[in-house]
């Protein structure tokens, strides 16, 4: 993960995508290689599936694991119920998948797998292609539900109640712009938060390592403070990992509310 | 920044594998497992609501039974008190009657005895006059030798007694 080139640690190297085992699979002109990113998507899916499997005992009185899983499903379903209303229950499978995928990917990216030789942790959600696709899926669902339910009446979403007739064209354009920006803000927010956190951690880690290499007083004035700061930032990043997953799911349910109930 | 510089080379693989993993996640976990877990939670909540309703009904039933029992107990207590009061009144009444009857009986008997005493006294007095008349006659005969009849003697005795 850290490409040490003459003592220099590149904080961007952790985001590099490369095919696992160095093989490229070109299908129909497209490179569909099984990359480290794809590997971590599969790891995310597998660990999430394992986690959910513990909640499938379906006992009347839940054990710890079942209670944890039911806590997550209850969290998502109550979020949808409070934002969308009773109809929000329909979207529980999608928003739950979204929330848990982002949460697990964020946290798996933060776990110290790097201490195992040969294992390179990778944060799937620090890639714009991934967060962008998730944002586009959410936005498409909003569009499909909105137009499927209200038809062209869905455009009334862009004209809030009580707009003076003179202002309608202007307001319509402004609201349409803000609506169209949603998928970008949704995708960019997660990508930027994850990328920034991991760069910061890597820069601090480089300080720790370089200070140790220099030895002597540098350990006291560079390594130790950086290491203490790293501990704090790591805890903060764990919080950010959960908050960004929550924000993504919450905004999706808010947008779904627009699509289901208009204003 | 590899996310931007690699985007042309990796977008196809990223999107392809994301759609596969997220699709699997959605259909296997989201549609399959989550639906079952939510239904388990719903069933449990329904069961809890049902149990609570049953408990509430049982409580209401217990309240009703207790209320009925209380009313019954009140009625029984009132009846018992009324019975006690009437028995007490009856006892008082009968005691009074008995005392009254005993009083009357006593008064009657006292009357009888008083009459008998009066009779005896009168008889004794009458006997006393006769004895006094006879004694007076005998004294007169002995002292003066005049023979008076018993009636005269009696008359004289009566006169002496009347004047003291």
Short mmCIF file of C-alpha atoms in Angstrom, two decimals, chain A residues 40 44 100-110 122-125:
data_model
loop_
_atom_site.label_atom_id
_atom_site.label_comp_id
_atom_site.label_asym_id
_atom_site.label_seq_id
_atom_site.Cartn_x
_atom_site.Cartn_y
_atom_site.Cartn_z
CA UNK A 40 -12.87 -5.67 -1.91
CA UNK A 44 -17.70 -6.39 1.45
CA UNK A 100 -24.84 -1.51 4.62
CA UNK A 101 -22.69 -1.75 1.48
CA UNK A 102 -21.29 1.75 2.02
CA UNK A 103 -20.90 1.21 5.78
CA UNK A 104 -19.10 -2.11 5.40
CA UNK A 105 -16.91 -0.83 2.55
CA UNK A 106 -15.96 2.28 4.56
CA UNK A 107 -15.11 0.31 7.69
CA UNK A 108 -13.31 -2.50 5.85
CA UNK A 109 -11.14 0.17 4.23
CA UNK A 110 -10.17 1.49 7.65
CA UNK A 122 -8.61 -0.88 -0.36
CA UNK A 123 -11.54 1.45 0.19
CA UNK A 124 -14.11 0.81 -2.51
CA UNK A 125 -16.08 3.94 -1.60
#
